[in-house]
PDB file of C-alpha atoms in Angstrom:
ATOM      1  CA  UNK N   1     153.507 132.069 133.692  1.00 50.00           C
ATOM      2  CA  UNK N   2     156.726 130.792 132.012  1.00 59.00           C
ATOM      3  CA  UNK N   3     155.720 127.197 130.703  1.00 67.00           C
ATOM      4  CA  UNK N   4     159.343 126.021 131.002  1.00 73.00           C
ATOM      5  CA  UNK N   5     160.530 123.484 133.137  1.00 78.00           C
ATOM      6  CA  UNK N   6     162.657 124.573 135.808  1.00 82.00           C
ATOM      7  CA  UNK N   7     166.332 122.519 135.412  1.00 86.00           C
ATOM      8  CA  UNK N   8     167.308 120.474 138.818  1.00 87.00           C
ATOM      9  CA  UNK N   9     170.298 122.374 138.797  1.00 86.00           C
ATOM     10  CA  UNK N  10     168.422 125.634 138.944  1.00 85.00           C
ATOM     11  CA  UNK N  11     166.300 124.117 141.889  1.00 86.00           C
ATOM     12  CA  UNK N  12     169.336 123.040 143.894  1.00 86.00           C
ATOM     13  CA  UNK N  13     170.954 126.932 143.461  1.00 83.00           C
ATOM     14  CA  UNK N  14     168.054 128.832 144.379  1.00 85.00           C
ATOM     15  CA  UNK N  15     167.288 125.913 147.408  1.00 85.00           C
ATOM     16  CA  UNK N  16     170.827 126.725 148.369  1.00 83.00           C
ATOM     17  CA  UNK N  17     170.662 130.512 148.275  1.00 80.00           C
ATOM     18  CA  UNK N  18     167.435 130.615 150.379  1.00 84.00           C
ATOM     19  CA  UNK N  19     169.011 128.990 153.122  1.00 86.00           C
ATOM     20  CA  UNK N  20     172.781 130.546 152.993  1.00 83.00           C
ATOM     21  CA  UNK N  21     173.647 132.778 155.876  1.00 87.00           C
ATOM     22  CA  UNK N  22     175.065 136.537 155.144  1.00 86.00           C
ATOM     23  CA  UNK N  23     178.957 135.354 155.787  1.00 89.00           C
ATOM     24  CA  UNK N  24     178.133 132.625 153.334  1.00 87.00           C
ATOM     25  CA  UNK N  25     177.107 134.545 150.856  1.00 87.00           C
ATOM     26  CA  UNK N  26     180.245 136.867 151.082  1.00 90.00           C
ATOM     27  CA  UNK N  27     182.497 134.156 150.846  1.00 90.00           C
ATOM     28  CA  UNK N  28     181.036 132.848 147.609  1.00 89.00           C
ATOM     29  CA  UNK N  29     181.276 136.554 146.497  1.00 90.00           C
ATOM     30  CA  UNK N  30     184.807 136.963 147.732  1.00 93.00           C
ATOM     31  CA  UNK N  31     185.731 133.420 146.095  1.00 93.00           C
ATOM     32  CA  UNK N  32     184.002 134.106 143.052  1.00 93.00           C
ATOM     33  CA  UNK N  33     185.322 137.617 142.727  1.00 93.00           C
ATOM     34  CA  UNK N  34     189.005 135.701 142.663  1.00 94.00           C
ATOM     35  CA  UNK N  35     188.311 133.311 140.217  1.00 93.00           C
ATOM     36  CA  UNK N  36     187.448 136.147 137.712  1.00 92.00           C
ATOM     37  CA  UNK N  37     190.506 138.226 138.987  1.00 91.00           C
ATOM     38  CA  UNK N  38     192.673 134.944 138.210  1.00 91.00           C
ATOM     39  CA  UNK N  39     190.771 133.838 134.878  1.00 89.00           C
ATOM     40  CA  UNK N  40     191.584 137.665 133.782  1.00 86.00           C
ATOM     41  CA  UNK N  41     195.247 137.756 134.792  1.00 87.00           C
ATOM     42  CA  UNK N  42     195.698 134.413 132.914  1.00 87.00           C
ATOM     43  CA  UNK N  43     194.386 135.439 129.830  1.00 84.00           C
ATOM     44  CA  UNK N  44     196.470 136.179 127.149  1.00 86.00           C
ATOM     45  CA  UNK N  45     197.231 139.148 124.834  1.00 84.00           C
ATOM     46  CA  UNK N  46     195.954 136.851 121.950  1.00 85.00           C
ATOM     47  CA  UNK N  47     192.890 135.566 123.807  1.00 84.00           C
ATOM     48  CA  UNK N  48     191.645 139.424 124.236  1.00 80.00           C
ATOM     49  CA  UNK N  49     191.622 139.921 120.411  1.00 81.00           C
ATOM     50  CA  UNK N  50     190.044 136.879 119.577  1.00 82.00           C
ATOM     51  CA  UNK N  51     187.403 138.057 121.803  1.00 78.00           C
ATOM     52  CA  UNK N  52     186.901 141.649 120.690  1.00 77.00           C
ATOM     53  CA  UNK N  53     187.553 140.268 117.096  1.00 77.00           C
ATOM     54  CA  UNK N  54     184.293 138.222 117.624  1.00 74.00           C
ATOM     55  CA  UNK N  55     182.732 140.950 118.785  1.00 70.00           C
ATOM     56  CA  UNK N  56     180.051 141.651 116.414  1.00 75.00           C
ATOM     57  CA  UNK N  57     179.676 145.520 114.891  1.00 79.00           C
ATOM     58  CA  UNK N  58     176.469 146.969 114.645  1.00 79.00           C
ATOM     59  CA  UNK N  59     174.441 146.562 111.975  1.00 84.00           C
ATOM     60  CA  UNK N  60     173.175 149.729 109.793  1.00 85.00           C
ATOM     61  CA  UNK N  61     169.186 149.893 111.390  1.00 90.00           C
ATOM     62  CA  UNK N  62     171.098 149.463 114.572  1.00 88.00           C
ATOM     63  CA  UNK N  63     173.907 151.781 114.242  1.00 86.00           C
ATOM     64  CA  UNK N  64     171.215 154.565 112.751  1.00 91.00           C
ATOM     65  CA  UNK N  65     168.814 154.108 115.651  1.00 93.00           C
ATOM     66  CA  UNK N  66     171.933 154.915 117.811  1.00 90.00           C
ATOM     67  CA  UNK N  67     172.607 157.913 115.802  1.00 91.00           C
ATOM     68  CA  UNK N  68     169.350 159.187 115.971  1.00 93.00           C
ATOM     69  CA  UNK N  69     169.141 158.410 120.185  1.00 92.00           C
ATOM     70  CA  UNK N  70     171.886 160.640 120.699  1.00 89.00           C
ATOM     71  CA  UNK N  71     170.926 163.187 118.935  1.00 90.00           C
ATOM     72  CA  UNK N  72     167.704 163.490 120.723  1.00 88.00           C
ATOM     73  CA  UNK N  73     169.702 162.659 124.167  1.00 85.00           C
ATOM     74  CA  UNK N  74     172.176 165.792 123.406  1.00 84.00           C
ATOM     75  CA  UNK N  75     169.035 168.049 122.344  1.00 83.00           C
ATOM     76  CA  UNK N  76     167.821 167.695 126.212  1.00 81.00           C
ATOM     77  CA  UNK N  77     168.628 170.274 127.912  1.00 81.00           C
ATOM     78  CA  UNK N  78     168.231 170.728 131.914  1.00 79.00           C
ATOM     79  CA  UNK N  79     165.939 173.358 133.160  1.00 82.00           C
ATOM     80  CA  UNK N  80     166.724 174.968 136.595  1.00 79.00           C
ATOM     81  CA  UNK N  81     163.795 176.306 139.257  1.00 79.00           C
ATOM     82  CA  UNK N  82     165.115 179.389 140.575  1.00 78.00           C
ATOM     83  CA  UNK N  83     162.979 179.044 143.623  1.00 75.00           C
ATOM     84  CA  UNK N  84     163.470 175.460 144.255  1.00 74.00           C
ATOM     85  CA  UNK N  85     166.408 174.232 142.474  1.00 72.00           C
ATOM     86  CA  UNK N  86     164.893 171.851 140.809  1.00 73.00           C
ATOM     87  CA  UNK N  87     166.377 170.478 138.048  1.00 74.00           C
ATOM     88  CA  UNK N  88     165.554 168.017 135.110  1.00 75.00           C
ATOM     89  CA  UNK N  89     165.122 168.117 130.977  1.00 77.00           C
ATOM     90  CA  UNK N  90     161.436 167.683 131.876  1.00 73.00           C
ATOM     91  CA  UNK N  91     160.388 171.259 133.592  1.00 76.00           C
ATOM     92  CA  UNK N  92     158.079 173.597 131.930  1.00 77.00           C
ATOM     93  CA  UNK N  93     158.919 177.448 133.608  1.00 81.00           C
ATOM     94  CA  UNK N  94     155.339 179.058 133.863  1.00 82.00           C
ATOM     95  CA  UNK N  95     156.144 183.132 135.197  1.00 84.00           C
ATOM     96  CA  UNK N  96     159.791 181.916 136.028  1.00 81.00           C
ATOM     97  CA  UNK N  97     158.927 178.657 138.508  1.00 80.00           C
ATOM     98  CA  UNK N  98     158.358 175.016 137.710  1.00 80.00           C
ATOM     99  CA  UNK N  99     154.709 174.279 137.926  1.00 77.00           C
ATOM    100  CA  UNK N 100     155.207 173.037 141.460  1.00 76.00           C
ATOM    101  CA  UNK N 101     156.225 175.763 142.996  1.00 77.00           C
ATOM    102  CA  UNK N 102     153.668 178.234 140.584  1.00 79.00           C
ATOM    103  CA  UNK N 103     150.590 175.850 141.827  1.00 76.00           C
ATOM    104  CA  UNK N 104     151.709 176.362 145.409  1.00 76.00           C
ATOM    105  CA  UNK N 105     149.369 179.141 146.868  1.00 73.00           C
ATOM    106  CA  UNK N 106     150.808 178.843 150.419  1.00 68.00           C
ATOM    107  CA  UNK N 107     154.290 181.846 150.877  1.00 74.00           C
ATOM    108  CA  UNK N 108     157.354 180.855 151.314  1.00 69.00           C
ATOM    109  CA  UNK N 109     157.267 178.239 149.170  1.00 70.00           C
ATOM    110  CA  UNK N 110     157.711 174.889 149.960  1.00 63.00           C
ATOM    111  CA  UNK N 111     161.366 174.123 148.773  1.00 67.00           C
ATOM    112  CA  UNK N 112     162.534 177.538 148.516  1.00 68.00           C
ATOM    113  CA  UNK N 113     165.429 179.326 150.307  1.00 64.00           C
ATOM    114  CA  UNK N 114     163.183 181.578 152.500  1.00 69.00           C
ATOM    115  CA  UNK N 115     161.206 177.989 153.990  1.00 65.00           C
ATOM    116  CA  UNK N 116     164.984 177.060 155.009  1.00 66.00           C
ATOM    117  CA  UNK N 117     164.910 174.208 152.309  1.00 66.00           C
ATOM    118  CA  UNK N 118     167.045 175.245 149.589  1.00 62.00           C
ATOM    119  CA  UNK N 119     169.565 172.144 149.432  1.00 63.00           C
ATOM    120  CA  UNK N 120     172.163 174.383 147.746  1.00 66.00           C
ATOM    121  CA  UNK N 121     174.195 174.016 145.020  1.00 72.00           C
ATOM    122  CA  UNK N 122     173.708 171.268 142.379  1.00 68.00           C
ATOM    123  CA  UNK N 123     176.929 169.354 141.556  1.00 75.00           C
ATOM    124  CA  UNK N 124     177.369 169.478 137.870  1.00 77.00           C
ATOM    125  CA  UNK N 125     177.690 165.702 137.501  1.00 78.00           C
ATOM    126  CA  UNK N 126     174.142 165.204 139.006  1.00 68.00           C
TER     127      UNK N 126
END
């Protein structure tokens, strides 16, 4: 367990979350939501560079360990099931199917077009 003390002010937000109703709730979203729209509109030209002046850059490690994480993320490549449409960077094709639908002894297969569960095409952004 966390050996911190918990602040009073903590105690009296989380005491006053338990017992706010739904509509409550939305209207402190709602309000909330306006404050930041406000704070936003009010802030000035100068303000935002200050801000993304302060903004510290990424060190060398850091920057390299990014380098190297996207290489390895544009290496992955997706792997389509032809009989179940399956698709991830994960699948190993064993004879042409994922190892799901190879293991499967029981024709049609489970998620296949000729059980009726072929969920069509794939959107490319999925």
């Amino acid at each position: 367990m966390n050996s911190q003390p918990i602040s009073d002010e903590a105690l009296r937000k989380r005491k006053r979350g338990a017992i706010e109703t739904a509509d409550e709730r939305e209207s402190q979203l709602s309000k909330d939501r306006e404050r930041k729209r406000k704070k936003v509109e009010e802030e000035t030209e100068e303000q935002r560079v200050k801000w993304l002046e302060y903004q510290p850059e990424l060190s060398s490690v850091d920057r390299k360990l990014l380098k190297n994480f996207c290489k390895k993320m544009d290496k992955l490549r997706h792997v389509l099931c032809p009989v179940c449409n399956e698709s991830c960077p994960s699948i190993v094709l064993v004879n042409g199917k994922c190892r799901r639908c190879y293991s499967e002894k029981i024709m049609p297969n489970k998620f296949s077009a000729e059980n009726n569960m072929d969920p069509g095409e794939v959107p490319e952004e999925l």
